[in-house]
Amino acid sequence: MKKQEKLNLIERAIRNVEICRCYFSYDNNYFYYYPNAVNEKFILGQEEDDFLLDGYAIRKISHLKKVEVKDDKCNEINREFGVTAQVQSPNVNISSWQSIFNCLKAFNDIIIIEDEINEEFAIGIIKKVLKNKLYFLDFDADGIWSDRELEIPYSCITSVQWNTRYATTWKKHLKNKGLF
């Protein structure tokens, strides 16, 4: 699928609030997104999973192999039960990783950064945003914050996610323990 075809289809889905099935080069599975914004570099969308919206994700267009508008019974159910009506575009500038992370840093929220090519995963908070990398303070599966910040080059990032059920649950847990 050619890049312009993908962009045109995503733009149509944004205008019509349609769900898309997105295939990325680093994953054999596909993802369902209600796209919120797109440009030559990035797609920003709300992930849909079993009739629920599950936060936002930004991924690289260069990794998007194929995109299809999903037009089936599930899409009809999403409209009927108000899932589609919940689609909202966040105030995130997707012109570059630097602009993306500056916006997300202002949210002061738990985010997930992944390198799905090398199976790297980090969850935590943005500490500092630079031109080609960011500094990130993560925590482990026991909710224990790292002693030092990760230095993450933008070239290694395949996705960034926030407001997911996973991240939101961790934030509540960390707040309850006085750790956030």
Tab-separated table of C-alpha atoms in Angstrom:
chain	number	residue	atom	x	y	z
A	1	MET	CA	0.000	0.000	0.000
A	2	LYS	CA	1.429	3.363	-1.011
A	3	LYS	CA	2.035	6.043	1.604
A	4	GLN	CA	-0.408	8.528	0.062
A	5	GLU	CA	-3.141	5.868	-0.067
A	6	LYS	CA	-2.633	5.216	3.647
A	7	LEU	CA	-2.700	8.913	4.495
A	8	ASN	CA	-5.838	9.511	2.419
A	9	LEU	CA	-7.638	6.604	4.058
A	10	ILE	CA	-6.663	7.762	7.558
A	11	GLU	CA	-7.765	11.329	6.804
A	12	ARG	CA	-11.130	9.997	5.615
A	13	ALA	CA	-11.448	7.935	8.812
A	14	ILE	CA	-10.718	11.041	10.900
A	15	ARG	CA	-13.389	13.074	9.079
A	16	ASN	CA	-15.993	10.306	9.360
A	17	VAL	CA	-14.970	8.963	12.816
A	18	GLU	CA	-14.298	5.505	11.402
A	19	ILE	CA	-12.289	2.736	12.989
A	20	CYS	CA	-9.197	1.496	11.158
A	21	ARG	CA	-7.384	-1.814	11.209
A	22	CYS	CA	-3.680	-0.913	11.173
A	23	TYR	CA	-0.875	-3.319	10.324
A	24	PHE	CA	2.661	-2.393	11.391
A	25	SER	CA	5.901	-3.896	10.126
A	26	TYR	CA	7.073	-5.035	13.571
A	27	ASP	CA	3.924	-6.961	14.558
A	28	ASN	CA	2.085	-9.878	12.956
A	29	ASN	CA	-1.137	-8.705	14.592
A	30	TYR	CA	-3.124	-5.614	13.730
A	31	PHE	CA	-4.363	-2.781	15.932
A	32	TYR	CA	-7.741	-1.055	15.859
A	33	TYR	CA	-7.589	2.730	16.031
A	34	TYR	CA	-9.945	5.601	15.713
A	35	PRO	CA	-7.422	7.990	14.173
A	36	ASN	CA	-7.333	11.493	15.639
A	37	ALA	CA	-4.491	13.058	13.631
A	38	VAL	CA	-2.043	12.126	10.900
A	39	ASN	CA	0.834	13.662	8.993
A	40	GLU	CA	3.717	12.409	6.881
A	41	LYS	CA	5.512	11.057	9.967
A	42	PHE	CA	2.971	9.992	12.584
A	43	ILE	CA	-0.491	8.661	13.256
A	44	LEU	CA	-2.242	9.467	16.529
A	45	GLY	CA	-5.270	7.414	17.458
A	46	GLN	CA	-7.435	6.015	20.199
A	47	GLU	CA	-7.069	2.270	20.442
A	48	GLU	CA	-10.285	0.250	20.411
A	49	ASP	CA	-10.381	-3.115	22.148
A	50	ASP	CA	-13.570	-5.158	22.539
A	51	PHE	CA	-15.972	-2.204	22.371
A	52	LEU	CA	-13.882	0.007	24.650
A	53	LEU	CA	-11.483	2.825	23.916
A	54	ASP	CA	-8.132	2.134	25.553
A	55	GLY	CA	-6.102	5.309	25.561
A	56	TYR	CA	-4.057	7.010	22.893
A	57	ALA	CA	-1.110	5.853	20.834
A	58	ILE	CA	1.262	7.533	18.435
A	59	ARG	CA	3.087	5.401	15.903
A	60	LYS	CA	5.308	6.073	12.904
A	61	ILE	CA	3.766	6.157	9.441
A	62	SER	CA	6.997	4.594	8.109
A	63	HIS	CA	6.113	1.423	10.081
A	64	LEU	CA	2.506	1.307	8.850
A	65	LYS	CA	2.324	-1.445	6.220
A	66	LYS	CA	-1.385	-1.349	5.559
A	67	VAL	CA	-4.538	0.328	6.823
A	68	GLU	CA	-8.186	-0.608	6.261
A	69	VAL	CA	-11.400	1.010	7.374
A	70	LYS	CA	-13.253	-1.570	9.433
A	71	ASP	CA	-16.849	-1.743	8.269
A	72	ASP	CA	-18.536	-4.622	10.053
A	73	LYS	CA	-20.931	-5.500	12.875
A	74	CYS	CA	-18.442	-4.428	15.566
A	75	ASN	CA	-18.298	-0.948	14.051
A	76	GLU	CA	-22.106	-0.829	14.101
A	77	ILE	CA	-22.118	-1.863	17.778
A	78	ASN	CA	-19.508	0.800	18.616
A	79	ARG	CA	-21.807	3.445	17.123
A	80	GLU	CA	-24.934	2.010	18.766
A	81	PHE	CA	-23.433	1.923	22.260
A	82	GLY	CA	-21.642	5.276	22.119
A	83	VAL	CA	-18.032	4.172	21.764
A	84	THR	CA	-17.637	6.214	18.584
A	85	ALA	CA	-19.151	9.255	20.327
A	86	GLN	CA	-16.315	9.092	22.895
A	87	VAL	CA	-13.616	9.633	20.273
A	88	GLN	CA	-11.788	12.863	21.122
A	89	SER	CA	-8.620	14.331	19.741
A	90	PRO	CA	-6.086	15.238	22.436
A	91	ASN	CA	-4.092	18.446	22.220
A	92	VAL	CA	-0.818	16.910	21.017
A	93	ASN	CA	1.393	18.392	18.314
A	94	ILE	CA	2.547	15.416	16.216
A	95	SER	CA	5.020	17.283	14.002
A	96	SER	CA	8.060	15.599	15.633
A	97	TRP	CA	8.972	13.324	18.526
A	98	GLN	CA	10.257	16.416	20.337
A	99	SER	CA	6.924	18.244	19.991
A	100	ILE	CA	5.027	15.082	20.949
A	101	PHE	CA	7.034	14.552	24.127
A	102	ASN	CA	6.892	18.237	25.092
A	103	CYS	CA	3.073	18.004	24.944
A	104	LEU	CA	3.003	14.727	26.870
A	105	LYS	CA	5.417	16.050	29.504
A	106	ALA	CA	2.954	18.882	30.187
A	107	PHE	CA	0.253	16.257	30.929
A	108	ASN	CA	2.386	15.001	33.870
A	109	ASP	CA	0.995	11.524	33.353
A	110	ILE	CA	2.186	7.937	33.230
A	111	ILE	CA	3.124	6.993	29.678
A	112	ILE	CA	4.370	3.896	27.921
A	113	ILE	CA	7.225	3.998	25.433
A	114	GLU	CA	7.964	0.958	23.305
A	115	ASP	CA	10.530	-0.288	20.850
A	116	GLU	CA	8.546	-3.213	19.489
A	117	ILE	CA	11.306	-4.119	17.043
A	118	ASN	CA	13.695	-4.934	19.912
A	119	GLU	CA	10.922	-5.802	22.401
A	120	GLU	CA	11.753	-2.937	24.776
A	121	PHE	CA	9.080	-1.499	27.079
A	122	ALA	CA	9.222	1.357	29.576
A	123	ILE	CA	6.459	2.843	31.701
A	124	GLY	CA	6.905	6.005	33.714
A	125	ILE	CA	7.228	9.760	33.328
A	126	ILE	CA	9.097	12.105	31.012
A	127	LYS	CA	11.829	14.033	32.790
A	128	LYS	CA	13.538	15.976	29.983
A	129	VAL	CA	12.883	16.411	26.257
A	130	LEU	CA	15.760	17.130	23.878
A	131	LYS	CA	16.041	17.359	20.091
A	132	ASN	CA	16.957	13.697	19.432
A	133	LYS	CA	16.220	11.922	22.704
A	134	LEU	CA	14.416	12.138	25.998
A	135	TYR	CA	15.146	11.268	29.592
A	136	PHE	CA	12.558	9.027	31.164
A	137	LEU	CA	12.067	7.785	34.711
A	138	ASP	CA	10.531	4.331	34.671
A	139	PHE	CA	9.325	1.845	37.235
A	140	ASP	CA	9.383	-1.934	37.272
A	141	ALA	CA	6.637	-4.574	37.515
A	142	ASP	CA	6.613	-4.098	41.304
A	143	GLY	CA	5.985	-0.354	41.006
A	144	ILE	CA	9.516	0.520	42.128
A	145	TRP	CA	10.978	3.594	40.456
A	146	SER	CA	14.434	3.263	38.875
A	147	ASP	CA	17.424	4.885	40.531
A	148	ARG	CA	18.390	6.636	37.308
A	149	GLU	CA	16.684	8.002	34.243
A	150	LEU	CA	16.655	6.139	30.941
A	151	GLU	CA	18.096	7.925	27.943
A	152	ILE	CA	15.812	7.028	25.028
A	153	PRO	CA	16.802	8.057	21.488
A	154	TYR	CA	13.777	8.869	19.320
A	155	SER	CA	15.147	6.576	16.619
A	156	CYS	CA	14.402	3.573	18.881
A	157	ILE	CA	10.753	4.416	19.558
A	158	THR	CA	7.981	2.599	17.703
A	159	SER	CA	5.082	3.792	19.874
A	160	VAL	CA	4.107	5.985	22.766
A	161	GLN	CA	0.856	5.421	24.649
A	162	TRP	CA	-0.996	7.210	27.429
A	163	ASN	CA	-4.349	7.158	29.163
A	164	THR	CA	-4.519	3.382	28.652
A	165	ARG	CA	-6.223	1.211	31.250
A	166	TYR	CA	-2.813	-0.232	32.114
A	167	ALA	CA	-1.142	3.165	32.653
A	168	THR	CA	-4.180	4.602	34.461
A	169	THR	CA	-4.307	1.648	36.859
A	170	TRP	CA	-0.594	2.026	37.648
A	171	LYS	CA	-1.068	5.751	38.244
A	172	LYS	CA	-3.895	5.078	40.746
A	173	HIS	CA	-1.791	2.434	42.500
A	174	LEU	CA	1.273	4.687	42.712
A	175	LYS	CA	-0.841	7.592	44.001
A	176	ASN	CA	-2.432	5.354	46.650
A	177	LYS	CA	1.061	4.379	47.814
A	178	GLY	CA	2.246	8.012	47.744
A	179	LEU	CA	4.724	7.229	44.976
A	180	PHE	CA	3.349	9.562	42.290
